[in-house]
Amino acid sequence: MKKILAIAPHADDEIIGLGGTLLKHVEQDDEVYVCIATKGVEPLFSKAFVEQLRGETINCHKILGVKKTFFLEFPSVMLESIPRHELNASMMNVFNEVKPNIVYIPHFGDMQKDHALVAESAMVCIRPKYDYKVTGVYAYETLSETEWNVPHVANAFIPQRYVDISETIDKKLQLMTCYKSQIAEFPNARSIEAIETLAKYRGATVGVKAAEAFAVVREIK
């Protein structure tokens, strides 16, 4: 059994980016933990919207089989206004409790600044100097964030690891329907059709029906 920690800047990133992979971890009897770094705050997000999204997240993770969800509750789309040491300290508390073996982080080149800051904070906690040993660190792609940034080598998502989710893609899509407040109609990037299409494309890249792609940040074997 391994301890898996998926770090999401915003609720639903964890399903869009690696829902099928997390389902496979649960099926393998791994302990899956999810850390949601931010939540919406007024006036950008209404209280009703925030409460709805929180309920959707809890319901989704219950169905998925998440052992524990951590809500750090930093302000969404305003994470750069928070001192780095505060984000790092909150993230470190999660790592100290979980002591993960495998960590999934957002791609640091994503358009949304929250994603880059969360990725950087996670890497602070992944330094090989603590009483937990992280043997795998993988960056996932998030539709509407990873592919929309300024095209530049520094922002490029270059996957080297593919997880076959042919057996879990249908349940991943079902999990995504839990996030009713986040789903849009195709051709919006955050639609069920777009998520399924990306999975099929990544799968076709490696000769399987559906896959999720990851950039390898660190791997110890």
Coordinates of N, CA and C in Angstrom, one line a residue, residues 2 29 33 36-37 41 65 71-73 97 113 119 123 135 139 150-151 154 158-159 185 195 198 206 220:
K2 N 0.5 2.2 -0.8 CA 1.2 3.5 -0.9 C 0.3 4.6 -0.5
D29 N -5.9 -0.4 -3.5 CA -5.8 -0.3 -2.1 C -4.8 0.7 -1.6
Y33 N -5.2 10.8 -0.8 CA -5.5 12.0 -0.1 C -5.5 13.2 -1.1
I36 N -6.9 20.6 -1.5 CA -7.5 21.7 -2.3 C -6.9 23.0 -1.7
A37 N -6.1 23.7 -2.5 CA -5.4 24.8 -1.9 C -6.2 26.1 -1.7
V41 N -13.7 33.5 -2.8 CA -14.1 34.5 -1.7 C -14.9 35.6 -2.4
G65 N -13.5 7.6 -3.1 CA -12.8 6.8 -2.1 C -11.6 7.5 -1.5
F71 N -8.7 21.1 3.0 CA -9.1 22.3 2.4 C -8.2 23.5 3.0
L72 N -7.3 24.0 2.3 CA -6.4 25.0 2.8 C -7.1 26.4 2.9
E73 N -8.0 26.6 1.9 CA -8.9 27.8 1.9 C -8.2 29.1 1.7
E97 N 1.3 15.3 7.9 CA 0.2 14.4 8.3 C 0.1 13.1 7.4
K113 N -2.1 31.5 -12.4 CA -1.0 31.7 -11.5 C -1.1 30.9 -10.3
A119 N 2.3 24.6 -7.3 CA 3.3 23.6 -7.6 C 4.6 24.0 -6.9
M123 N 6.7 21.7 -4.1 CA 8.1 21.3 -4.3 C 9.0 21.6 -3.0
T135 N 8.8 9.1 -3.4 CA 9.6 8.4 -4.5 C 9.1 8.7 -5.9
A139 N 3.6 15.8 -12.5 CA 2.8 17.0 -12.8 C 1.7 16.6 -13.8
V150 N 0.7 31.4 -22.7 CA 1.5 31.9 -23.8 C 2.4 30.7 -24.3
P151 N 2.4 30.4 -25.6 CA 3.3 29.4 -26.0 C 4.8 29.7 -25.9
A154 N 9.2 27.6 -21.7 CA 9.1 27.5 -20.2 C 7.7 27.0 -19.8
I158 N 5.4 18.7 -21.2 CA 6.0 17.6 -22.0 C 5.9 16.3 -21.2
P159 N 4.8 15.5 -21.5 CA 4.6 14.3 -20.8 C 5.6 13.2 -21.1
E185 N -20.8 23.4 -21.5 CA -21.1 22.7 -22.8 C -20.0 22.7 -23.7
I195 N -13.0 16.5 -21.9 CA -12.2 15.6 -21.0 C -12.0 14.2 -21.6
L198 N -9.6 14.4 -24.7 CA -8.2 14.4 -24.3 C -7.7 13.0 -23.8
V206 N -0.2 6.3 -27.0 CA 0.6 5.2 -26.5 C -0.1 3.8 -26.8
I220 N 12.1 7.8 -8.1 CA 13.1 7.0 -7.5 C 12.6 5.5 -7.6

